[in-house]
Coordinates of N, CA and C in Angstrom, one line a residue:
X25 N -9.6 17.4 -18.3 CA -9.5 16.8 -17.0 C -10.5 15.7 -16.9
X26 N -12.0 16.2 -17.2 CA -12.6 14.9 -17.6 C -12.4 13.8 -18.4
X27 N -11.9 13.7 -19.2 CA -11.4 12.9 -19.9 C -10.4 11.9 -19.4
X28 N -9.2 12.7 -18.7 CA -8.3 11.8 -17.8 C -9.3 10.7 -17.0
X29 N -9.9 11.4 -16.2 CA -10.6 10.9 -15.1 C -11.4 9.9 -15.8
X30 N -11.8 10.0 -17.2 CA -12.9 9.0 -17.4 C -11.8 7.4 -17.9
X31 N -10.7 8.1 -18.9 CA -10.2 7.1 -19.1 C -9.3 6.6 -17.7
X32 N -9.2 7.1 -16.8 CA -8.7 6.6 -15.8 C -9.7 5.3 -14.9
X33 N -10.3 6.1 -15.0 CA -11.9 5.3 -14.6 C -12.0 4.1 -15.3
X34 N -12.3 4.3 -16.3 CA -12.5 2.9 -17.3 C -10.7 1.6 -17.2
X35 N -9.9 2.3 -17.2 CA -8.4 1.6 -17.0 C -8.6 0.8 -15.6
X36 N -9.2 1.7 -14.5 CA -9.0 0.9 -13.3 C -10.1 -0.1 -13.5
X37 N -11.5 0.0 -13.9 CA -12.4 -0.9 -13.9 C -12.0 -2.3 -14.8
X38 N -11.4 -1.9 -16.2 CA -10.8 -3.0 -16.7 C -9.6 -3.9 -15.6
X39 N -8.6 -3.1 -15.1 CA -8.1 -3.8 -14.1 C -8.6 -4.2 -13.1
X40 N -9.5 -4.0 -12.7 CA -10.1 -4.7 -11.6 C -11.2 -5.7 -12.2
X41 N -11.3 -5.9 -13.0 CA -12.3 -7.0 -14.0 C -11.3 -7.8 -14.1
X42 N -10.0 -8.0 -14.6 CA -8.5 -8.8 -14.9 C -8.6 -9.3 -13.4
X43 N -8.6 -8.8 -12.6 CA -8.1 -9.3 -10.8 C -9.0 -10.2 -10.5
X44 N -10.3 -9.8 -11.0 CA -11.5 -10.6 -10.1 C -10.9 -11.9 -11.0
X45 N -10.8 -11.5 -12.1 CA -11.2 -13.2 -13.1 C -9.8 -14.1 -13.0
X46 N -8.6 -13.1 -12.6 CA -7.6 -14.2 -12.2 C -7.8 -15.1 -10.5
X47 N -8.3 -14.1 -9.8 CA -8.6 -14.5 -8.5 C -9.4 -15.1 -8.4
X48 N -10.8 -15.3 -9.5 CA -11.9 -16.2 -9.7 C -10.8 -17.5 -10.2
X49 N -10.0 -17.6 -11.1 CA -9.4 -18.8 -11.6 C -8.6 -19.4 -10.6
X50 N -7.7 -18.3 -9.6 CA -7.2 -19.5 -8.9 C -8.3 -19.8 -7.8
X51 N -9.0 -19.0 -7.1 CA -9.9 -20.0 -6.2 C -10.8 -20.8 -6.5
X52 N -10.6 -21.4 -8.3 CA -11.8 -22.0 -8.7 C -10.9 -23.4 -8.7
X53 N -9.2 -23.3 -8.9 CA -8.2 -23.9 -9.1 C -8.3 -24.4 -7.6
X54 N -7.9 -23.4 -6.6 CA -7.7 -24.5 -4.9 C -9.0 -25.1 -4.8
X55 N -10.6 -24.6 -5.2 CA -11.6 -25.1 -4.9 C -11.4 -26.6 -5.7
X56 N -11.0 -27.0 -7.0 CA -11.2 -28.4 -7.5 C -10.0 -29.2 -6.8
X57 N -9.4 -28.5 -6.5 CA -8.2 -29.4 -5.7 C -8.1 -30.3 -4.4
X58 N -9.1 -29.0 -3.8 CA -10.1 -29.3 -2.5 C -10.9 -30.3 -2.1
X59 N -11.7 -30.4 -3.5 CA -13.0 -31.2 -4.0 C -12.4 -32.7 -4.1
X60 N -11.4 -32.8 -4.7 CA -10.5 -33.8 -5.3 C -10.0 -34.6 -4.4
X61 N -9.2 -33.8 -3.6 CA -8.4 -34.4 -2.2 C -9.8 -35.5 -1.3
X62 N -11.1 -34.2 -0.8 CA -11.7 -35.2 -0.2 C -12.5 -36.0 -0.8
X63 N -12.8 -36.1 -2.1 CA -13.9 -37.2 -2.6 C -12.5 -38.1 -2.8
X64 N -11.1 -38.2 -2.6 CA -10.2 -39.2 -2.6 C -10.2 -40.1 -1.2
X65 N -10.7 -39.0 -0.5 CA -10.4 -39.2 1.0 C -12.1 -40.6 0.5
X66 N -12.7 -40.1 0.0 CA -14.3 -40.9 0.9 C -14.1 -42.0 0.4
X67 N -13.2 -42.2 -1.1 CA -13.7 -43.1 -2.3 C -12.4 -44.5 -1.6
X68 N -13.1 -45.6 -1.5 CA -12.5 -46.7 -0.9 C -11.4 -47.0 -1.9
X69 N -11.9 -47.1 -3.5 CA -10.8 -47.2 -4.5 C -9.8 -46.4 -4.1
X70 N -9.9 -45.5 -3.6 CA -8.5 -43.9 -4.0 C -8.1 -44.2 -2.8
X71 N -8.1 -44.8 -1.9 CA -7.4 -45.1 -0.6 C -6.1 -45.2 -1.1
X72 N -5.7 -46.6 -2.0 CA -4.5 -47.1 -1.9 C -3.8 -45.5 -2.4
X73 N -4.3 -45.1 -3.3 CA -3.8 -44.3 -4.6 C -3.6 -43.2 -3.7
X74 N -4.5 -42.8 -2.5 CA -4.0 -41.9 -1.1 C -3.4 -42.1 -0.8
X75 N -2.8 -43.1 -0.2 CA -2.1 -43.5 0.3 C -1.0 -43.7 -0.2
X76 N -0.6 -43.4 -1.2 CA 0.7 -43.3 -2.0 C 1.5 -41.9 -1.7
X77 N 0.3 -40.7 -1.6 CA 0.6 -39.2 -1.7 C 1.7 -39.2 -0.2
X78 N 2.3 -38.0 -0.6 CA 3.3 -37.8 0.8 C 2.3 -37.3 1.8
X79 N 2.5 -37.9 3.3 CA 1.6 -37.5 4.1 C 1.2 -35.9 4.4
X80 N 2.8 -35.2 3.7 CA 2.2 -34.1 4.5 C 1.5 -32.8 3.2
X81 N 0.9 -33.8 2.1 CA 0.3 -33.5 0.9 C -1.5 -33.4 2.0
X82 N -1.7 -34.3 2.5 CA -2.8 -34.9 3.2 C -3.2 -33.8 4.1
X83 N -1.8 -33.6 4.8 CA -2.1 -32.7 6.2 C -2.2 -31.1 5.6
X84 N -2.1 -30.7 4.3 CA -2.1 -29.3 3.7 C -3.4 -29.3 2.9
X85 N -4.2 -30.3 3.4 CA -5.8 -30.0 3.1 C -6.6 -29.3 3.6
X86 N -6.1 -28.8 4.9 CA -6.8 -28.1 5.6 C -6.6 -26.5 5.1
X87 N -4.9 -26.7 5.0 CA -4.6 -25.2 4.4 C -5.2 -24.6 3.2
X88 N -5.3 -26.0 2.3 CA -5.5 -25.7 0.9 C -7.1 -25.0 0.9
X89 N -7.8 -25.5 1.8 CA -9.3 -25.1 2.5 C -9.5 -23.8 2.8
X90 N -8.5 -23.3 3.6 CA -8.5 -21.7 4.1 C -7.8 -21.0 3.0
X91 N -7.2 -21.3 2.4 CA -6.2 -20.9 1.1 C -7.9 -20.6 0.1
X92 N -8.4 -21.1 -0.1 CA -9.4 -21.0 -1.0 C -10.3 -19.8 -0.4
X93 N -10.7 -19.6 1.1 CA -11.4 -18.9 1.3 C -11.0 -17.6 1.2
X94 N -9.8 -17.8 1.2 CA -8.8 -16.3 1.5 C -8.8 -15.8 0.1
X95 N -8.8 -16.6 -1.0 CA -8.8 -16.1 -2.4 C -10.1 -15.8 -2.6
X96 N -11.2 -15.8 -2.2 CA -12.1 -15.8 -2.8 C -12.8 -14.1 -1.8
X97 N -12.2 -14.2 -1.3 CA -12.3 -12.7 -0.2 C -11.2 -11.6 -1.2
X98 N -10.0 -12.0 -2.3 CA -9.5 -11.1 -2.8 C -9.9 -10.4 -3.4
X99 N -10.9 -10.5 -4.5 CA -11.4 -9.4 -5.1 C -11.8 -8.2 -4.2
X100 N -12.5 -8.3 -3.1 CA -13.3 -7.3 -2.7 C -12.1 -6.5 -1.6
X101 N -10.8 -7.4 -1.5 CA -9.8 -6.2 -0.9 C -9.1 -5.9 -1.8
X102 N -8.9 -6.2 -3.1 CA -8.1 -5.5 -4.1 C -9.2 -4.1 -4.6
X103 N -10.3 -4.5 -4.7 CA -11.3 -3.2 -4.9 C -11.3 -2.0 -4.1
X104 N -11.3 -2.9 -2.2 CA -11.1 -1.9 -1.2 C -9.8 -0.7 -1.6
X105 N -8.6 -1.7 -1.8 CA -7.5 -1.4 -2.2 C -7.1 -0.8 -2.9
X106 N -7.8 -0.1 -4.1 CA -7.7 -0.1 -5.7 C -8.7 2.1 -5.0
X107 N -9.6 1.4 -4.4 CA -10.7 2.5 -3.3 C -9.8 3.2 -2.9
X108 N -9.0 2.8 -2.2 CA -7.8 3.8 -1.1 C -6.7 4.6 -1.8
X109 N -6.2 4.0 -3.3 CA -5.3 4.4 -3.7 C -6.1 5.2 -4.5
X110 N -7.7 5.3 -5.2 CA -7.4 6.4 -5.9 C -7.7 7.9 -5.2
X111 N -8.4 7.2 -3.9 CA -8.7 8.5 -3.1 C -7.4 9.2 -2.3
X112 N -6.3 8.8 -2.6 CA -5.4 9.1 -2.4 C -4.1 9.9 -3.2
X113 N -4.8 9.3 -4.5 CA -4.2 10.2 -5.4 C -5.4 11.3 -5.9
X114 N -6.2 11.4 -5.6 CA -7.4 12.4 -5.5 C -6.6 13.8 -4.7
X115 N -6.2 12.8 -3.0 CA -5.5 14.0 -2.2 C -4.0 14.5 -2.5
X116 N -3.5 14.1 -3.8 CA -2.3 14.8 -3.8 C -1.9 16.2 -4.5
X117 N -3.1 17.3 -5.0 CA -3.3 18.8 -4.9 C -3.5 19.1 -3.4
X118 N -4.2 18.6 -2.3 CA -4.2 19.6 -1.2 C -3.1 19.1 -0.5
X119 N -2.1 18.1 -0.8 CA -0.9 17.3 -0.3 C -0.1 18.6 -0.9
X120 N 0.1 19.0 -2.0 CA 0.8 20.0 -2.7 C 0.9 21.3 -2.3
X121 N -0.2 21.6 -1.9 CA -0.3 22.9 -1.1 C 0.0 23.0 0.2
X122 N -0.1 22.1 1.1 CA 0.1 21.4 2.0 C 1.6 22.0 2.3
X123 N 2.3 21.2 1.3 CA 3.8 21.4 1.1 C 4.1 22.5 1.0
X124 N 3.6 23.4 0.3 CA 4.2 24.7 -0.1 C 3.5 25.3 0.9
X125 N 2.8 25.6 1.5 CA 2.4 26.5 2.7 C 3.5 25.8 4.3
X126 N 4.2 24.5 4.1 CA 4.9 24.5 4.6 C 6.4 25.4 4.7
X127 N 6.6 24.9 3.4 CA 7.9 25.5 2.6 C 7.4 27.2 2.8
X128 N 6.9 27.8 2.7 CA 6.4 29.3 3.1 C 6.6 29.6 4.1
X129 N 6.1 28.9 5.8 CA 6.0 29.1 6.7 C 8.0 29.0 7.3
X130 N 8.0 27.7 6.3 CA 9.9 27.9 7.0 C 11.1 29.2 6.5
X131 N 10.3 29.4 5.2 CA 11.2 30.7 4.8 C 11.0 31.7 5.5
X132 N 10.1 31.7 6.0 CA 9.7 33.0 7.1 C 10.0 33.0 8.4
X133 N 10.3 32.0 8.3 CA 11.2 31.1 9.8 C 12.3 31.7 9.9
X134 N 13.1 31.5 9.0 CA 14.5 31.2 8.4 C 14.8 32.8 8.2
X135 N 14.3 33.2 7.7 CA 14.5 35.3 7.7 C 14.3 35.7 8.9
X136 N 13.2 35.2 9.7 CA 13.2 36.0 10.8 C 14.4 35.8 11.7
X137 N 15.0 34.5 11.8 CA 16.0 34.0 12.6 C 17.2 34.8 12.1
X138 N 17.4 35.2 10.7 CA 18.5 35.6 10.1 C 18.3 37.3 10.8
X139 N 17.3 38.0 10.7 CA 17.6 38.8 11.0 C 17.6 39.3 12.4
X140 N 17.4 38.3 13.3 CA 17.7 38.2 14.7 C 19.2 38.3 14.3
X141 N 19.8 37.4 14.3 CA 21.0 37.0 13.9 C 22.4 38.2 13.6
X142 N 21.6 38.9 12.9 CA 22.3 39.9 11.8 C 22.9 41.0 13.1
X143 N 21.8 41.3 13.9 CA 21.8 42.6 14.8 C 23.1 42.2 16.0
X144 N 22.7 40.9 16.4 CA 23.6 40.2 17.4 C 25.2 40.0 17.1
X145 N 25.7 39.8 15.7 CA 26.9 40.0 14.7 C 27.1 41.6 14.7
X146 N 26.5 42.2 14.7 CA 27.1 43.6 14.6 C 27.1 44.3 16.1
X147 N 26.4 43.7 16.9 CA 26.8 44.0 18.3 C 27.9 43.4 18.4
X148 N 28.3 42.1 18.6 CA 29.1 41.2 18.7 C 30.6 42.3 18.4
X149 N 30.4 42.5 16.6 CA 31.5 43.7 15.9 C 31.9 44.4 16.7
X150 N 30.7 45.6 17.3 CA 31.1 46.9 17.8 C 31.9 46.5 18.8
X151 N 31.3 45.7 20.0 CA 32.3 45.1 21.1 C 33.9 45.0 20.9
X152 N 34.1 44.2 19.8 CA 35.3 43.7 19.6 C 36.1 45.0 19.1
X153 N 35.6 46.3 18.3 CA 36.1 47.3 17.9 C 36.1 47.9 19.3
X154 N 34.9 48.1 20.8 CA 35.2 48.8 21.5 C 36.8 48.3 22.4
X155 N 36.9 46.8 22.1 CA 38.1 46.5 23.0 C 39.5 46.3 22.2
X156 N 39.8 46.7 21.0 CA 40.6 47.0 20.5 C 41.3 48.7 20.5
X157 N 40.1 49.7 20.6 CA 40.4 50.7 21.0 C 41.1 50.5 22.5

């Protein structure tokens, strides 16, 4: 069981090493794109060459801005995330018991009703035999 747990351990850390460094690439990606847009914006040459771009390339600079900060916040909620799901599969032995002391309590349900049931059927019987006589 240690062993699971260790190679489990090591599998998630490798995956979460892959997430950061993809999430590092693309916010390193919107970050130069960012960079690029406004030193086009400052540079008097890149005016015209701005000015070529579709306006609403211009107006998605702002997004592209918040876009970058939002990636750069993903590592630490895919970790949060990555946190939730193992402590969750941690809880699925007392999830299991859980179940079966459910499943226990309804079979005991389910008998006792039946044999409520049973006595009321044979009263029911005798009746119908006393009005046949």
């Amino acid at each position: 069981m240690a062993t699971a747990s260790a190679s489990a351990s090591g599998r998630s850390n490798r995956d979460g090493t892959a997430k950061a460094m993809v999430a590092d690439h693309i916010s390193q990606s919107v970050r130069s794109t960012s960079n690029l847009l406004h030193l086009m914006q400052q540079s008097s040459s890149a005016q015209a060459q701005l000015a070529k771009l579709p306006k609403n390339l211009l107006a998605k600079a702002s997004t592209i801005k918040n876009t970058e900060k939002i990636l750069e916040q993903m590592p630490q909620v895919v970790s949060s995330l990555d946190a939730h799901v193992e402590k969750g599969l941690e809880s699925i032995p007392h999830l299991q018991t859980v179940v079966q002391l459910l499943t226990n309590m309804e079979g005991t349900q389910l008998k006792s009703l039946s044999q409520i049931q049973h006595p009321k059927e044979e009263i029911e019987s005798l009746h119908q035999l006393k009005d046949v006589d």
